[in-house]
Structures are given as structure tokens and as C-alpha cells.
Amino acid sequence: MLSLLYLSSAALYVAKPAFARQAQADLGYQVPHLVQFLVVVKLLAPAAILSRVSLPLSDLAYAGMFFHLLLSAMAHLGVRKPQGAIPAIVGLALLAASFMTQNAVRDGISPYSPASAAHAKG
């Protein structure tokens, strides 16, 4: 679900770049290439998590997504648009669920997941 959220957001940014730029401007960001950068990030982060080609890269993607979602929610709240923060808050919940359960379906154990401590003890 988390990857679907990110991939659909990237698709929206690609399909409606003017809307995405205006949405960023409404939050106070006047960086012309921010939308293109976010598209790349929103495609690479789920790819790193789903492919799991590298455990450190996967954990870095989780960390990047955490900060992105947290800052997104704060940006919307900062401009007094709490409705805009809802997708980021849902994303944070999905991120937490994904991170906490990642080792249950993977062969390689992430050293940063709480499940790894239980795995080491057992």
C-alpha cells in the first residue's frame, strides 16, 4: 500500500506537472525542479524497498520516506491546510506497518527493524 501511494503520487506529478508545481508553490516552495526531483524519489524509494537489492539501500529508502512524509504533513499544517496532510499521515502509518513487518517476508534481516532484536534473541 505504501508503494502504491508513492507510485500513484509520482504518476500524478508526471500526468499533471502544472498542478504539482502549483501545489508546491501553495506550500511556499518556489523551486522550479522540485517536482522532477520528487518524481524520481517517489519512483526509486518503492523500487528499493520492493526489490531489496541491498538491505542498507532499503533501510535508507524507509528513512527517506519517513522524513519526506513527516515534512509533507508539517508543510500542509504550516500553511493551515490540514486536509492536505491526510495522505502524509496515512503514509506514515503505512510506513510504520511496512517497516515493522518487513523482516517477516524477507530472507535478509534488517538490523534496524524491531523484529531483528527478537530474531537475535530467539
XYZ file of C-alpha atoms in Angstrom:
122
model
C 0.000 0.000 0.000
C 2.873 2.355 0.818
C 4.483 1.754 -2.570
C 1.138 2.247 -4.276
C 0.756 5.600 -2.505
C 4.185 6.714 -3.704
C 3.783 5.410 -7.248
C 0.349 6.988 -7.670
C 1.712 10.285 -6.395
C 4.579 10.097 -8.903
C 2.094 9.318 -11.684
C 0.025 12.371 -10.696
C 3.131 14.561 -10.769
C 4.015 13.259 -14.254
C 0.471 13.498 -15.629
C -0.271 16.944 -14.187
C 3.023 18.803 -13.737
C 1.369 22.247 -13.608
C -0.904 21.067 -10.792
C 2.083 19.610 -8.925
C 4.124 22.814 -9.306
C 1.168 24.896 -8.102
C 0.660 22.589 -5.122
C 4.316 23.047 -4.178
C 4.032 26.817 -4.639
C 0.955 26.854 -2.389
C 3.125 25.333 0.314
C 5.710 28.087 -0.158
C 8.217 26.159 -2.281
C 9.403 28.126 -5.294
C 11.981 25.626 -6.540
C 11.406 25.018 -10.266
C 12.886 21.498 -10.369
C 11.407 20.206 -7.107
C 8.605 18.335 -8.875
C 11.017 16.424 -11.131
C 13.195 15.549 -8.133
C 10.157 14.296 -6.196
C 9.067 12.143 -9.140
C 12.465 10.435 -9.171
C 12.415 9.928 -5.396
C 8.831 8.631 -5.443
C 9.827 6.040 -8.047
C 13.169 4.968 -6.581
C 12.122 4.601 -2.928
C 9.443 1.955 -3.543
C 11.760 0.220 -6.023
C 14.480 -0.015 -3.371
C 12.059 -1.373 -0.775
C 10.282 -3.851 -3.051
C 13.376 -5.164 -4.839
C 15.508 -5.308 -1.696
C 18.674 -5.491 -3.807
C 20.524 -4.018 -0.844
C 19.413 -4.020 2.779
C 21.151 -0.724 3.564
C 19.569 0.876 0.486
C 16.145 -0.416 1.529
C 16.594 0.971 5.042
C 17.756 4.284 3.570
C 14.603 4.377 1.430
C 12.487 3.837 4.544
C 14.309 6.681 6.294
C 13.915 8.988 3.302
C 10.221 8.206 3.045
C 9.795 8.858 6.769
C 11.332 12.313 6.526
C 9.503 13.110 3.290
C 6.118 12.173 4.763
C 6.805 13.934 8.049
C 7.899 17.132 6.313
C 4.965 16.927 3.908
C 2.496 16.724 6.785
C 4.223 19.590 8.581
C 4.226 21.744 5.438
C 0.480 21.332 4.985
C -0.181 22.028 8.641
C 2.161 25.025 8.481
C 0.041 26.711 5.805
C -3.135 25.799 7.707
C -4.336 23.179 5.219
C -4.826 20.156 7.466
C -6.770 18.257 4.787
C -3.616 18.187 2.674
C -1.736 16.464 5.498
C -4.051 13.426 5.493
C -2.217 11.486 2.737
C 1.095 12.056 4.527
C -0.360 10.883 7.848
C -1.808 7.781 6.176
C 1.576 7.286 4.525
C 3.324 7.468 7.901
C 1.006 4.770 9.266
C 1.646 2.584 6.206
C 5.374 3.232 6.516
C 5.387 2.136 10.148
C 3.432 -1.029 9.330
C 5.693 -1.835 6.390
C 8.894 -1.253 8.347
C 7.737 -3.270 11.360
C 6.744 -6.263 9.216
C 9.474 -6.169 6.551
C 11.556 -8.963 8.058
C 8.610 -11.366 8.174
C 8.631 -11.687 4.383
C 12.323 -11.199 3.608
C 15.250 -13.591 3.687
C 17.681 -10.853 4.715
C 17.036 -9.350 8.132
C 17.253 -5.573 8.508
C 19.405 -4.765 11.524
C 17.297 -1.683 12.270
C 13.884 -3.321 12.484
C 12.496 -4.203 15.921
C 11.916 -7.741 14.663
C 15.681 -8.231 14.283
C 16.163 -7.940 18.052
C 13.585 -10.674 18.609
C 15.212 -12.767 15.889
C 18.641 -12.417 17.529
C 17.295 -13.490 20.935
C 15.303 -16.450 19.586
